[in-house]
mmCIF file of C-alpha atoms in Angstrom:
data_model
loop_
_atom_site.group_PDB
_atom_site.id
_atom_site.type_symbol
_atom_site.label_atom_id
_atom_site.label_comp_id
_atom_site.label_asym_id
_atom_site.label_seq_id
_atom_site.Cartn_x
_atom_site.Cartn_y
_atom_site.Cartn_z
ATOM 1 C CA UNK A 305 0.000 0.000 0.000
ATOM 2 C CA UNK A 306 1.696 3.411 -0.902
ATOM 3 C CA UNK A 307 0.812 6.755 0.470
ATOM 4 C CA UNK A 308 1.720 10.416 -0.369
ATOM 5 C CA UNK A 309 1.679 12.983 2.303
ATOM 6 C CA UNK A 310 0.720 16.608 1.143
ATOM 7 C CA UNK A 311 0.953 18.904 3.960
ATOM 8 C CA UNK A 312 0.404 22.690 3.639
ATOM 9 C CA UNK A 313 2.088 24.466 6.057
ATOM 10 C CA UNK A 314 1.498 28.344 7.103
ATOM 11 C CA UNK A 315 3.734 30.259 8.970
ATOM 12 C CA UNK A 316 3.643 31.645 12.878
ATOM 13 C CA UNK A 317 2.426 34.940 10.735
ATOM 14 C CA UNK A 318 -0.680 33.197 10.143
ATOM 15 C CA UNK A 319 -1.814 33.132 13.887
ATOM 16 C CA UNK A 320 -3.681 35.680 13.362
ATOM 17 C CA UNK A 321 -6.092 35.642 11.059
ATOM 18 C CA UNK A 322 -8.750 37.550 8.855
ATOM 19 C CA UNK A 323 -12.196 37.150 8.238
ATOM 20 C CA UNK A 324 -11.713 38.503 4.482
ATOM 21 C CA UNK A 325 -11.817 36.037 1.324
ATOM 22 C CA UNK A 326 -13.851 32.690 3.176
ATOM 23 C CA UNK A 327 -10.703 31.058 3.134
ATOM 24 C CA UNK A 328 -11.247 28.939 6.205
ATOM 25 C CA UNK A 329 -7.638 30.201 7.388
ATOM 26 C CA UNK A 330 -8.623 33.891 7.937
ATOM 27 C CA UNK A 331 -11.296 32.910 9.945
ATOM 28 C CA UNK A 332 -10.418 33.067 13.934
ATOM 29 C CA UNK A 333 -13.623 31.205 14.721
ATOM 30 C CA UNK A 334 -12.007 27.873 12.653
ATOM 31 C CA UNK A 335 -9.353 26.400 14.803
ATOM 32 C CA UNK A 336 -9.101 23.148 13.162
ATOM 33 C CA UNK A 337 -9.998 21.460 10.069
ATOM 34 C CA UNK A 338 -10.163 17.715 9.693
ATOM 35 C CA UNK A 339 -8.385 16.832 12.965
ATOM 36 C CA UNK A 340 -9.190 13.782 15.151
ATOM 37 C CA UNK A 341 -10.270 14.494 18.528
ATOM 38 C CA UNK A 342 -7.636 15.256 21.717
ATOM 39 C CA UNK A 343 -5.998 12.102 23.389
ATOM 40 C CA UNK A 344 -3.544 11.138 25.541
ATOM 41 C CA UNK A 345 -0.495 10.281 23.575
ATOM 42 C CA UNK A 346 0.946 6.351 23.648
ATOM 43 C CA UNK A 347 3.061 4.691 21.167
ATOM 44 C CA UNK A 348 1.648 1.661 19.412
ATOM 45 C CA UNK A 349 3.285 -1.739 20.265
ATOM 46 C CA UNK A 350 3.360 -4.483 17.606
ATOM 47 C CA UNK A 351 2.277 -6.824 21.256
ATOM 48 C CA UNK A 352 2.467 -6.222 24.939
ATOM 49 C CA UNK A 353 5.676 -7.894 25.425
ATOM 50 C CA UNK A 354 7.587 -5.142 22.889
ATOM 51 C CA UNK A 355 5.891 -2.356 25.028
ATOM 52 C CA UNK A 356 7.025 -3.882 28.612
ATOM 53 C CA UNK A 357 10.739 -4.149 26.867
ATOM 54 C CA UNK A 358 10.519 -0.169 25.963
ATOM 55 C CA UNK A 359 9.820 0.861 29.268
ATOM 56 C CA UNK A 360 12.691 -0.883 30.584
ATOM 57 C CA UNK A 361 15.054 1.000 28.292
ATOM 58 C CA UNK A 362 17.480 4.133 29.062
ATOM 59 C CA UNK A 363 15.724 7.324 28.872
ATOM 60 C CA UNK A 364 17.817 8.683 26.159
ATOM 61 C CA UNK A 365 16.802 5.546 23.901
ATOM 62 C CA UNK A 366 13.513 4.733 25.181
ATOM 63 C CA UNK A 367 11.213 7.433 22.844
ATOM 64 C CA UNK A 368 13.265 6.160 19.350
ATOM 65 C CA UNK A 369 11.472 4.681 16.446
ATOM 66 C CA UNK A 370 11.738 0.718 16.215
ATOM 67 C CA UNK A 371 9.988 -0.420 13.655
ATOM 68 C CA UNK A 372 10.307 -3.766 14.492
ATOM 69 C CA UNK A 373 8.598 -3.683 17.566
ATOM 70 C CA UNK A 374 6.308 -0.332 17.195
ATOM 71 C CA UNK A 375 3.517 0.148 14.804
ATOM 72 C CA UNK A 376 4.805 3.558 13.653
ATOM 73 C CA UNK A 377 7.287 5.030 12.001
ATOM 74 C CA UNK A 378 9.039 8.733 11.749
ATOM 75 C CA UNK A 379 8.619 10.984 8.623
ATOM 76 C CA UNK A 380 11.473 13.080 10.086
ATOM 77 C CA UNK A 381 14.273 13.943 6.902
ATOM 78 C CA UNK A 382 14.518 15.209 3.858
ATOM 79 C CA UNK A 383 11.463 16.712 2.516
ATOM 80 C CA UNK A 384 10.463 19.058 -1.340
ATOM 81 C CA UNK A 385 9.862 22.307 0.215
ATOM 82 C CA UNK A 386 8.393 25.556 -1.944
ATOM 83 C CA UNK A 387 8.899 28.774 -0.121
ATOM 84 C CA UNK A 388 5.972 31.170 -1.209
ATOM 85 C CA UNK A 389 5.805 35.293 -0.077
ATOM 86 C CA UNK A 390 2.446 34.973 0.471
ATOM 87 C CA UNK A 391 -0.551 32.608 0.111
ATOM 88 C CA UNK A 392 -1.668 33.639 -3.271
ATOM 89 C CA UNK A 393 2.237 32.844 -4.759
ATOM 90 C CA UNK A 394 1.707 29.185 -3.474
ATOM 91 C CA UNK A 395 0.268 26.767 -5.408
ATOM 92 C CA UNK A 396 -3.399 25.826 -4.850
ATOM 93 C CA UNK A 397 -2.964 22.074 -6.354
ATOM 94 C CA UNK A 398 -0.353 21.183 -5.344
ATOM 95 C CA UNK A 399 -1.384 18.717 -2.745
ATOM 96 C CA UNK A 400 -2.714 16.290 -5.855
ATOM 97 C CA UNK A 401 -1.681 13.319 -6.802
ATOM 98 C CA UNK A 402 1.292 13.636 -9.925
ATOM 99 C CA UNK A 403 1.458 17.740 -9.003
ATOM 100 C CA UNK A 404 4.993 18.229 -10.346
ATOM 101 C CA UNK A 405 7.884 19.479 -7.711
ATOM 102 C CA UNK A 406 11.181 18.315 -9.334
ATOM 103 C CA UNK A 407 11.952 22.492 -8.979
ATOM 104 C CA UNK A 408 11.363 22.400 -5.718
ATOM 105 C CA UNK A 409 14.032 22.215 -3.191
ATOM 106 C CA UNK A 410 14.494 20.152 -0.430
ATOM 107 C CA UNK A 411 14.673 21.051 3.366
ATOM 108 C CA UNK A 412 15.495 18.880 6.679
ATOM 109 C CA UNK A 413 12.228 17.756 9.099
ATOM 110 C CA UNK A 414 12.159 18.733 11.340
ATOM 111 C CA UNK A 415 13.787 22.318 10.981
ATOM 112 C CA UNK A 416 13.181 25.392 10.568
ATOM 113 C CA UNK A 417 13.114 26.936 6.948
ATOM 114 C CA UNK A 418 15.021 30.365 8.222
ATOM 115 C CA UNK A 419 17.585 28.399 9.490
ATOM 116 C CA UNK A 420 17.821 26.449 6.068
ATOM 117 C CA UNK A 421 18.207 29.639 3.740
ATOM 118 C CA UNK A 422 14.526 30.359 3.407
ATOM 119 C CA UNK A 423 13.645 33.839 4.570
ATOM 120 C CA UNK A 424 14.819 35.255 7.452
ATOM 121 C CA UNK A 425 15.002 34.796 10.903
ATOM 122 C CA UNK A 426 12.290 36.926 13.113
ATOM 123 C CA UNK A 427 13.524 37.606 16.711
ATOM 124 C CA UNK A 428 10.730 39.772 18.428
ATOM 125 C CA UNK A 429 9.022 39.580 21.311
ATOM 126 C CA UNK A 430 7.665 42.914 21.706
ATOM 127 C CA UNK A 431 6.775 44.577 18.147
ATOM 128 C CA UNK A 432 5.011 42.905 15.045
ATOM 129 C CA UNK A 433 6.762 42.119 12.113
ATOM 130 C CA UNK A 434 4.220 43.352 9.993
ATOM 131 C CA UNK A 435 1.731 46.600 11.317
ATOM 132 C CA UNK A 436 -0.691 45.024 13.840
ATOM 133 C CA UNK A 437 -4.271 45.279 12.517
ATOM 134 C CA UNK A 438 -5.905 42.484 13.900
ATOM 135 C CA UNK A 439 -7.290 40.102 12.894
ATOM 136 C CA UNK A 440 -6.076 41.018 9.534
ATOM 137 C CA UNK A 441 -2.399 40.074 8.259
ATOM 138 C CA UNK A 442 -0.667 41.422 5.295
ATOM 139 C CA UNK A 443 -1.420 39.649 2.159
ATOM 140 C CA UNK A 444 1.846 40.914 0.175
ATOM 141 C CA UNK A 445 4.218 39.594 2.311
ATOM 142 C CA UNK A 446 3.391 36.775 5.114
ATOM 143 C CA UNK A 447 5.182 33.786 4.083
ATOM 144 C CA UNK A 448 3.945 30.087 3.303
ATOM 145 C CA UNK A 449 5.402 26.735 3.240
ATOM 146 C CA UNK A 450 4.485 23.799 1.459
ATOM 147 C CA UNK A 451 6.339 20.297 1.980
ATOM 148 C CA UNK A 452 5.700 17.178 0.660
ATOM 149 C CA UNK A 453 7.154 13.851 1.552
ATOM 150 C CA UNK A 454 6.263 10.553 0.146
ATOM 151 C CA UNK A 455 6.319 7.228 2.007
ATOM 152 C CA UNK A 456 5.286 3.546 1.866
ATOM 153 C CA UNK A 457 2.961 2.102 4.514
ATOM 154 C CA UNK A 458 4.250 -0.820 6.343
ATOM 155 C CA UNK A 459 3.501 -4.542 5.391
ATOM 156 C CA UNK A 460 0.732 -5.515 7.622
ATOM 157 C CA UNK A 461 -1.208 -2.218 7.970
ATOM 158 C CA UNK A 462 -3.573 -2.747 5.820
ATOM 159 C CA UNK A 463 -7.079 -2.371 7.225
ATOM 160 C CA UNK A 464 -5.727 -0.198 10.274
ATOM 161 C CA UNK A 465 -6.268 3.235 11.039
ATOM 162 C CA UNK A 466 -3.430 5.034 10.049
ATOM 163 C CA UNK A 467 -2.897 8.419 11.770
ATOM 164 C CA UNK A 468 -0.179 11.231 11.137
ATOM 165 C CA UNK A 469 1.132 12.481 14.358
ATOM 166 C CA UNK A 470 3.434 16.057 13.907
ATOM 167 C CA UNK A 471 4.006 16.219 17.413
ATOM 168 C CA UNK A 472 4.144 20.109 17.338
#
């Protein structure tokens, strides 16, 4: 079974957001859009005798991916990454199946793209970077991210719920 990930990312900018446009992200009332409900968070064991070995593990080895005893897996690595200046400049398909990104560059997950030559670094606490007019942001310049990162679905998962977990 073979999966494609398509994740559009917006930037901290994007907090904020406008009513203008219906596009669900400038509404402040929408806070989520096709997540699953809050839960505790556990790691799924292939069996209970995997998940008693875990615990008895080192602390600084005890949360890493085994994929021969968990049923999960990490997406963290190298990823196609399109830096756009704002949400109109990014493309609207591009989440489909066969959208071509062999332009696109590549980036480390997890990271941060100012830290990988994308834009610059923001270090405020106190002022906006942009003039505060809330809930509106700028729409010329408010940087977007979108990353994709395709992966194959373990043997044996067929027929399972599969859930992606960003952890952030």
């Amino acid at each position: 079974m073979k999966a494609k990930v398509y994740t559009l990312l917006f930037s901290s900018l994007l907090c904020v957001s406008a009513l203008a446009d219906n596009e669900p992200w400038q509404n402040p009332q929408i806070n989520e859009i096709n997540r699953e409900p809050m839960y505790a968070h556990f790691i799924p064991f292939t069996n209970e005798a995997n998940a008693l070995k875990q615990r008895s593990l080192p602390a600084d080895v005890r949360f890493d991916v085994n994929p021969a005893t968990e049923r999960r897996f990490s997406l963290d690595g190298t990823w196609k990454f399109l830096f756009s200046k704002n949400n109109d400049l990014c493309p609207k398909d591009f989440h489909k199946p066969g959208y071509n990104t062999r332009k696109w560059s590549k980036i480390q997950v997890p990271g941060s793209w100012e830290l990988q030559g994308f834009d610059a670094p923001i270090y405020t606490d106190t002022r906006y970077p942009f003039p505060a007019n809330p809930p509106y942001v700028p729409a010329d310049y408010n940087p977007v991210g979108a990353y994709i990162r395709e992966f194959t679905v373990p043997n044996g998962w067929e027929g399972m719920d599969i859930f992606l977990d960003f952890e952030g």
